[in-house]
Coordinates of N, CA and C in Angstrom, one line a residue:
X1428 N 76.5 94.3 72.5 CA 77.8 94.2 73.2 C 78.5 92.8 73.0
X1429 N 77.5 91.9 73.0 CA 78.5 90.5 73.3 C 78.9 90.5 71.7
X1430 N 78.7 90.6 70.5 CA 78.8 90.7 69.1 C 80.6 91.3 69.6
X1431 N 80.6 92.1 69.6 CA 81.7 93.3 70.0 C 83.2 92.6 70.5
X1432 N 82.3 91.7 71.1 CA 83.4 91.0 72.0 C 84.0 89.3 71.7
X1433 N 82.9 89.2 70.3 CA 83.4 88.1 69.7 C 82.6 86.9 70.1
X1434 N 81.5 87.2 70.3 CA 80.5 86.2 71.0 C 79.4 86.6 70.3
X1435 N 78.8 84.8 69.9 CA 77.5 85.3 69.4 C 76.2 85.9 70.2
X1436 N 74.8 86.4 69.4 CA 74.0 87.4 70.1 C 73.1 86.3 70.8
X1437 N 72.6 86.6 71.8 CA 72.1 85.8 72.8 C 70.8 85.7 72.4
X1438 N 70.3 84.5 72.4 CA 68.9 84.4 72.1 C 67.7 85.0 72.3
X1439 N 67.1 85.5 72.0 CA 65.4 86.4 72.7 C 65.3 86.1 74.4
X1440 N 65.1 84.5 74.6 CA 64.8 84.4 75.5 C 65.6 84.8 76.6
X1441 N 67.3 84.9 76.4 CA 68.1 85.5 77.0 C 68.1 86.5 77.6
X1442 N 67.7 87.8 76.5 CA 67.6 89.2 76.1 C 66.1 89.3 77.5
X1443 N 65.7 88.6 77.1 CA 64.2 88.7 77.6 C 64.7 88.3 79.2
X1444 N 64.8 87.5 79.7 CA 65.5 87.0 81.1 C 66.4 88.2 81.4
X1445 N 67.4 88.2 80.9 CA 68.3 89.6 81.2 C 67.3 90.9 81.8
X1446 N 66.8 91.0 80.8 CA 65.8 92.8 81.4 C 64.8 92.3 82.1
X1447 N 64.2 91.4 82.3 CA 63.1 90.7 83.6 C 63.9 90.8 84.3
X1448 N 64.6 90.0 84.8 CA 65.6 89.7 85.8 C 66.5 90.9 86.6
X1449 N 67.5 91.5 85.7 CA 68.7 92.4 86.0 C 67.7 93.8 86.4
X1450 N 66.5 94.1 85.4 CA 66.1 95.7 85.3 C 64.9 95.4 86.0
X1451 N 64.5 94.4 87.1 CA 63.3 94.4 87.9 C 63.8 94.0 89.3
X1452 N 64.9 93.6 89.6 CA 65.1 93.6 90.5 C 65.6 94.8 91.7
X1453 N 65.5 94.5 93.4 CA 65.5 95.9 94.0 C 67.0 96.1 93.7
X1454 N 66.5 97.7 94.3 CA 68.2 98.8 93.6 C 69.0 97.6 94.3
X1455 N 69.0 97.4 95.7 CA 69.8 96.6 96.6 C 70.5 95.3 96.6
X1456 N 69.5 94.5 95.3 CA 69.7 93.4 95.3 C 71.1 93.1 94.1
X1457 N 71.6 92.0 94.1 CA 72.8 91.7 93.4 C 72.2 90.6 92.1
X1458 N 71.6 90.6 91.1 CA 71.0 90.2 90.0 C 71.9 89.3 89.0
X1459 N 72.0 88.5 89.0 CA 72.2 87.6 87.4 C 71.9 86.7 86.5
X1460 N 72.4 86.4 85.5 CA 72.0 85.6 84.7 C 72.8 84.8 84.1
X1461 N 72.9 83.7 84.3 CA 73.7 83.1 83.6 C 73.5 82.2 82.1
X1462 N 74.4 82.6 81.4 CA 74.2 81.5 80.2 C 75.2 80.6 79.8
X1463 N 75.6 79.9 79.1 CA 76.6 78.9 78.6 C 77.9 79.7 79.0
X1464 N 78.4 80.5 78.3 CA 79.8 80.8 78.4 C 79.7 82.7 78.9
X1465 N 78.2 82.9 79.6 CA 78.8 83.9 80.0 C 77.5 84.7 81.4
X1466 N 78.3 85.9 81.9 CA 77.4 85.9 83.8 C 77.3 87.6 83.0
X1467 N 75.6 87.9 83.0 CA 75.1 89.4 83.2 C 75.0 89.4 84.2
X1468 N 75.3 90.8 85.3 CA 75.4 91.1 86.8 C 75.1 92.7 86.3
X1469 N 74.0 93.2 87.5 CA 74.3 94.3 87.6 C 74.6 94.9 89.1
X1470 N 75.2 95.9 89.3 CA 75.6 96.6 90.4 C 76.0 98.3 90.1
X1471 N 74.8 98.9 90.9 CA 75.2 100.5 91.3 C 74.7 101.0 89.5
X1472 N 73.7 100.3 89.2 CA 72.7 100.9 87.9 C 73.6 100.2 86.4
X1473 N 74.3 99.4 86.3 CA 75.4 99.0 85.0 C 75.1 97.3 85.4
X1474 N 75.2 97.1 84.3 CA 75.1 96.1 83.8 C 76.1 95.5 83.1
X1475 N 77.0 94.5 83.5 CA 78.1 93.8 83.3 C 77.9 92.6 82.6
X1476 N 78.9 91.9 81.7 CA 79.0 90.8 80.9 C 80.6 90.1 81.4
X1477 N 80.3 89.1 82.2 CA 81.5 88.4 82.5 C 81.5 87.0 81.7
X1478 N 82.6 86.2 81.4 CA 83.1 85.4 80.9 C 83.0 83.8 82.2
X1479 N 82.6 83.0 81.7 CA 82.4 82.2 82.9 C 83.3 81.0 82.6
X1480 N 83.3 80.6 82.0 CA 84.2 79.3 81.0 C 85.7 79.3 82.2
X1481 N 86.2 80.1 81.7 CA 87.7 79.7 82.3 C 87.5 80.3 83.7
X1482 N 86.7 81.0 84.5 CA 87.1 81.6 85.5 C 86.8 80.0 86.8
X1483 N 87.5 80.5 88.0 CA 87.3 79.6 88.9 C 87.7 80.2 90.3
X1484 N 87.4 79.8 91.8 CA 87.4 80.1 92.5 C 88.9 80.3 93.1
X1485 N 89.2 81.6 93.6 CA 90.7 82.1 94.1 C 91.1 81.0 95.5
X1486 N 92.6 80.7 95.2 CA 93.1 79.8 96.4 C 93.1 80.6 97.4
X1487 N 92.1 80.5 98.7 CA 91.8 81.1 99.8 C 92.5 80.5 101.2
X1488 N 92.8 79.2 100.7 CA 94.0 78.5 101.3 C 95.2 78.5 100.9
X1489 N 96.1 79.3 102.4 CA 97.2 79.1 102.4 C 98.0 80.8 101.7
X1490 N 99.1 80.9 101.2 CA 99.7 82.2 100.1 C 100.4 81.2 99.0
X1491 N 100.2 82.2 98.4 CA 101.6 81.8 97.0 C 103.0 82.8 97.1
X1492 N 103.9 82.2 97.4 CA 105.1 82.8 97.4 C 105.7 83.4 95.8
X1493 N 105.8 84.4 95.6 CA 105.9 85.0 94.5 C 107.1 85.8 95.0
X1494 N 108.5 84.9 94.3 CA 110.0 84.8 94.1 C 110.0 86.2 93.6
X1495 N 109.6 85.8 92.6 CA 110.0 87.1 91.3 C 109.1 88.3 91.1
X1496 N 108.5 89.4 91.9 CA 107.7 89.9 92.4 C 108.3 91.2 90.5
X1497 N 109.4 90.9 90.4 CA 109.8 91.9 89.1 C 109.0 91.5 87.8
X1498 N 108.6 90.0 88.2 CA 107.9 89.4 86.5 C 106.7 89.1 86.4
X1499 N 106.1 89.1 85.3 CA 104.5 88.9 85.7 C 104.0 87.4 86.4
X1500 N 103.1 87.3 87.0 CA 102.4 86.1 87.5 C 100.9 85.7 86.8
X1501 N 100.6 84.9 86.7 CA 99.1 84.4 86.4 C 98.6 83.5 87.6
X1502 N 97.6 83.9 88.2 CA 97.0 83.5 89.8 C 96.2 82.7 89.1
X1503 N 96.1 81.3 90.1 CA 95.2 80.2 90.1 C 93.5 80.5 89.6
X1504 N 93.4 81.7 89.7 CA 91.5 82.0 88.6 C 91.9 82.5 87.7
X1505 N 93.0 82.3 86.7 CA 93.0 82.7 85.7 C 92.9 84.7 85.4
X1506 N 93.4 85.2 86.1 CA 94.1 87.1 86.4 C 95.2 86.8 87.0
X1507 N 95.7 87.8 85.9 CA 97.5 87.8 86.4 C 97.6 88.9 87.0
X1508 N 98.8 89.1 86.9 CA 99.7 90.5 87.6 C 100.7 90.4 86.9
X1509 N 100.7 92.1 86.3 CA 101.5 92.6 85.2 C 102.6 93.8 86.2
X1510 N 103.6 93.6 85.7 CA 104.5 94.1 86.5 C 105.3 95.4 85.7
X1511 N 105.8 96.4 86.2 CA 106.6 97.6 85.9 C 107.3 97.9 86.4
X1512 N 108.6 98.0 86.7 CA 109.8 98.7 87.4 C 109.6 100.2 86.8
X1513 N 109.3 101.5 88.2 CA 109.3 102.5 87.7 C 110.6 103.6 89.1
X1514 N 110.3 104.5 89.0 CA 110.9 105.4 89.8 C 110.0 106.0 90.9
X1515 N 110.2 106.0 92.3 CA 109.3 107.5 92.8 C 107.6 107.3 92.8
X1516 N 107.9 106.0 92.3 CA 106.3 105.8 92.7 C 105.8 103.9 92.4
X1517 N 105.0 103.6 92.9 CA 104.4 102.4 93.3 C 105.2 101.3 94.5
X1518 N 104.8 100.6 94.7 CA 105.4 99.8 95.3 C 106.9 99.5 95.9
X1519 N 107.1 100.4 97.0 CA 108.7 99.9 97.3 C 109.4 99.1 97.5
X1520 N 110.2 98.6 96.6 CA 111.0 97.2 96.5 C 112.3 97.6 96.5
X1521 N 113.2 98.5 97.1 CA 114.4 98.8 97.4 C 114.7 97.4 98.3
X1522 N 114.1 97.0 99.4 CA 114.7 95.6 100.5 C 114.1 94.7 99.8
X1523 N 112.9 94.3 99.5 CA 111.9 93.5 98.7 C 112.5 92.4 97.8
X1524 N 112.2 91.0 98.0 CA 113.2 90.3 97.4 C 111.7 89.3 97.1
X1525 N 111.3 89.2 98.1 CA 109.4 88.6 97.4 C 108.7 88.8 97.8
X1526 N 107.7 88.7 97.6 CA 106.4 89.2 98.4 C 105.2 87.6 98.1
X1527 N 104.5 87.6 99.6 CA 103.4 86.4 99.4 C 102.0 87.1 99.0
X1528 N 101.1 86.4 98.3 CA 99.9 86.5 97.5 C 99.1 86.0 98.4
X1529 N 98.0 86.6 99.0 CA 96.7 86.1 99.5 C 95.6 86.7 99.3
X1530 N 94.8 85.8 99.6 CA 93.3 86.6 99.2 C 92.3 87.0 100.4
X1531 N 91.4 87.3 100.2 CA 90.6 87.6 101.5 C 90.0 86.8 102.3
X1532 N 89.8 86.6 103.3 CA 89.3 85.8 104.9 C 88.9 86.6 105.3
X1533 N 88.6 87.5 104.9 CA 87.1 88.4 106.5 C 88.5 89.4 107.9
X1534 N 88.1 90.6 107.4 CA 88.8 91.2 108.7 C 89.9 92.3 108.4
X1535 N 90.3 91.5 107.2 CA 92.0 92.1 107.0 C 91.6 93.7 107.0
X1536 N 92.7 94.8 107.4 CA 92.9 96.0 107.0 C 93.7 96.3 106.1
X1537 N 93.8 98.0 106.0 CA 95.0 98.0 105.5 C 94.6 99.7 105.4
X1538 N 95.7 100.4 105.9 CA 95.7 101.8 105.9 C 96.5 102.2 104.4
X1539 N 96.0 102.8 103.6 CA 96.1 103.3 102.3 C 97.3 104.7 102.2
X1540 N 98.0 104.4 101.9 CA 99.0 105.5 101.8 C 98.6 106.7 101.4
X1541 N 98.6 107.5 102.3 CA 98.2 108.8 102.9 C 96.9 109.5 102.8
X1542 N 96.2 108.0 103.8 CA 94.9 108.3 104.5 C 95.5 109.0 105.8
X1543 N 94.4 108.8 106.7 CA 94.2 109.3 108.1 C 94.5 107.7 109.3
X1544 N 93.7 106.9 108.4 CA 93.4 105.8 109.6 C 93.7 104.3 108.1
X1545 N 93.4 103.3 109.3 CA 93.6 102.0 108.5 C 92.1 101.5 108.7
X1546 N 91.0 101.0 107.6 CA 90.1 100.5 107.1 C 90.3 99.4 107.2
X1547 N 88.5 98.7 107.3 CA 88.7 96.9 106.7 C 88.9 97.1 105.5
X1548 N 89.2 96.1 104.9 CA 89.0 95.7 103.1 C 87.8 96.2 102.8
X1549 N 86.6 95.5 103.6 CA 85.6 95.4 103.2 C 84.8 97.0 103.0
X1550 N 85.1 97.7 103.8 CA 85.1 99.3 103.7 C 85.7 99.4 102.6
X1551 N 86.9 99.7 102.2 CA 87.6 100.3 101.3 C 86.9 99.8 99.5
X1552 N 86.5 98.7 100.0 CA 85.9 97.9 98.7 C 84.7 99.0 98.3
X1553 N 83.9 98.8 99.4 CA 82.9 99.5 99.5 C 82.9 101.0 99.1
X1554 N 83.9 101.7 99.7 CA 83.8 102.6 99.3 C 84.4 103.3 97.6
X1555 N 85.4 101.9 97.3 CA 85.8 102.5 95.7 C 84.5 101.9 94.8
X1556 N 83.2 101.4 95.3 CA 82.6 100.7 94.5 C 83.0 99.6 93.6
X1557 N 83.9 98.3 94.0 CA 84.7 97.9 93.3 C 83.0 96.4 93.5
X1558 N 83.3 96.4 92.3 CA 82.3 95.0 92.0 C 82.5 93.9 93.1
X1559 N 81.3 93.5 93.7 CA 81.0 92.4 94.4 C 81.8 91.3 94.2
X1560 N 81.8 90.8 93.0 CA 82.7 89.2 92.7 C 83.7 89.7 92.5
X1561 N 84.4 90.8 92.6 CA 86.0 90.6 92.5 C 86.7 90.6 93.9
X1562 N 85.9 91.3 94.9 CA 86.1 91.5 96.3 C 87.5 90.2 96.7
X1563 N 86.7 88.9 96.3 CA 88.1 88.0 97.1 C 88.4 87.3 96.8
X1564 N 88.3 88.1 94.6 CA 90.0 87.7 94.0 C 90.9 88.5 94.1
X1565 N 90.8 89.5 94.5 CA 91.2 90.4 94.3 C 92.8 90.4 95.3
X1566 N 93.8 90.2 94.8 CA 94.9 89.6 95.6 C 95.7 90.3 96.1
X1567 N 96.0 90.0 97.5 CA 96.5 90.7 98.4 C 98.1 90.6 98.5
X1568 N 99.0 91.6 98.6 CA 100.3 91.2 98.8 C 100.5 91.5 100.6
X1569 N 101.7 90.5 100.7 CA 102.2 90.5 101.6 C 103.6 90.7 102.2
X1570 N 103.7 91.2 103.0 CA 105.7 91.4 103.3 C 105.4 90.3 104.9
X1571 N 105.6 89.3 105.1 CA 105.5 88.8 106.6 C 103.8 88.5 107.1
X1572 N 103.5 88.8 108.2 CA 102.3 88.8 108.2 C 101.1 90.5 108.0
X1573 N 102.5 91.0 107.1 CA 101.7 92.4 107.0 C 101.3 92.8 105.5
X1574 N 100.1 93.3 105.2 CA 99.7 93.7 104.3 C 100.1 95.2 103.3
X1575 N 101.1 95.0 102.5 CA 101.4 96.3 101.8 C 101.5 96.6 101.1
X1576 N 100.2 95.9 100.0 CA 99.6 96.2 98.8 C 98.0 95.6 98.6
X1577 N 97.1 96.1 98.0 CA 95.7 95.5 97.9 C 95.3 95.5 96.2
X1578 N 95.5 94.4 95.6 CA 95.3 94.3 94.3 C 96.3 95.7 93.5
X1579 N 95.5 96.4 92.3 CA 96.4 97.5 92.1 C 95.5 98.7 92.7
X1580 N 94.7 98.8 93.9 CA 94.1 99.5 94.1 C 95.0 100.8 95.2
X1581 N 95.5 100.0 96.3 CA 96.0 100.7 97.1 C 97.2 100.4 97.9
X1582 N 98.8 101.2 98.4 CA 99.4 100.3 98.2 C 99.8 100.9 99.6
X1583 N 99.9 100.3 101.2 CA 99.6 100.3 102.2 C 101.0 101.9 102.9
X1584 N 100.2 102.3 103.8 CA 101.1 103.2 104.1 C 102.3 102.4 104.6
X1585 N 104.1 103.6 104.5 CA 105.0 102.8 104.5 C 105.5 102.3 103.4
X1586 N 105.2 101.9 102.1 CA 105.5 100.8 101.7 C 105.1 101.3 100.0
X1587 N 105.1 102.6 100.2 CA 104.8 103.6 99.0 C 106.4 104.0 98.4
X1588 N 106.6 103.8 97.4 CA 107.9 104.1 96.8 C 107.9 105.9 96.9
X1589 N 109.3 106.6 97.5 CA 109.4 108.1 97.9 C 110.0 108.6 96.3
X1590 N 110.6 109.6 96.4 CA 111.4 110.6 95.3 C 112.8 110.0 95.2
X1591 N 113.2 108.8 94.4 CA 114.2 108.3 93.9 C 114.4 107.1 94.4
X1592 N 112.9 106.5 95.5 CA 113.4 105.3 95.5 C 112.8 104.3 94.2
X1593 N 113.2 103.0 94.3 CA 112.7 101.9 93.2 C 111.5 101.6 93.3
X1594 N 110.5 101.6 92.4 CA 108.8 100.9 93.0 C 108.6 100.3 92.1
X1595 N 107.5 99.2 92.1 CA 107.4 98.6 91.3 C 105.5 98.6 91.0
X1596 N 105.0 98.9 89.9 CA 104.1 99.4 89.4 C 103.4 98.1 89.2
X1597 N 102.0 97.3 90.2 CA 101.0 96.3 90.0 C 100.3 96.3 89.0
X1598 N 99.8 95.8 87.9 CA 98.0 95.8 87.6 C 98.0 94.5 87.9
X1599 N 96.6 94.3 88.2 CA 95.9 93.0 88.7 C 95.2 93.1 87.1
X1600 N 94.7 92.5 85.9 CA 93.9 91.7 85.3 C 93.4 90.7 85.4
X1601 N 92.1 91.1 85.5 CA 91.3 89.9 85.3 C 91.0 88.9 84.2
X1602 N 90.3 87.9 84.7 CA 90.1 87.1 83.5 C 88.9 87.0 83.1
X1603 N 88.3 88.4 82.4 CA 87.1 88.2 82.6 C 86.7 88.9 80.7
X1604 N 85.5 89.3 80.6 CA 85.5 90.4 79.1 C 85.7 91.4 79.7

């Protein structure tokens, strides 16, 4: 895999650390390995290859006001947000003139456009299986002090573009392999 991706193959002793390590540990536990320029993790039986070099910890202080919510951004760990103006679906930005960027503090909800009820983060994470270390980069938008979007995962009831209004279509990218 790492060949694949433009990196050279990791040493024996690597290889050897990796499957000690990642394929002996319990189901429950959260496993890695780190080497020079790169983090094996596994979670829910897979085994991941992340990039470590450029990545860094998400600004948990404070928001970023993001003016231009139509053009892409690149957030302080190096994952941007790629933007689409579409029709009738994502993000309603008919009044929307910016939206603020935050990341997670413990607690937040957010009722998912056309659930039943409003969830913690930490549930919802949980329940899409979304990898451990992305949990709180994973950036939150904001209208005020209300939440009405969660990365490009879910985009808060209310606040769901209808049949002819304007929306505006998230990806979150990481900066990872």
């Amino acid at each position: 895999l790492p060949a694949v991706l433009g990196l050279s193959l990791p040493r024996s002793t690597i290889v050897d650390e990796v499957i000690n390590v990642l394929l002996s540990a319990r189901p429950d536990a959260a496993p890695k390995v780190t080497t020079q320029n790169c983090e094996y993790r596994r979670y829910r039986n897979r085994i991941y290859l992340l990039r470590t070099g450029n990545r860094c910890a998400p600004a948990t202080e404070g928001r970023i006001n993001w003016r231009q919510p139509h053009s892409n951004l690149i957030l302080p760990d190096g994952s941007s947000l790629l933007t689409k103006e579409i029709s009738s679906e994502g993000l309603r930005i008919d009044s929307l003139t910016s939206l603020e960027i935050g990341f997670r503090n413990g607690g937040e909800r957010c009722k998912p456009s056309g659930r039943q009820r409003s969830q913690t983060l930490k549930r919802l994470f949980q329940e899409s299986a979304l990898e451990p270390w992305w949990r709180s980069s994973i950036p939150l938008f904001f209208h005020g002090q209300e939440i009405v979007a969660v990365g490009d995962l879910w985009i808060c009831e209310g606040w769901k573009a209808d049949k002819g209004e304007r929306g505006l279509q998230i990806r979150w990218q990481v900066n990872s392999l």
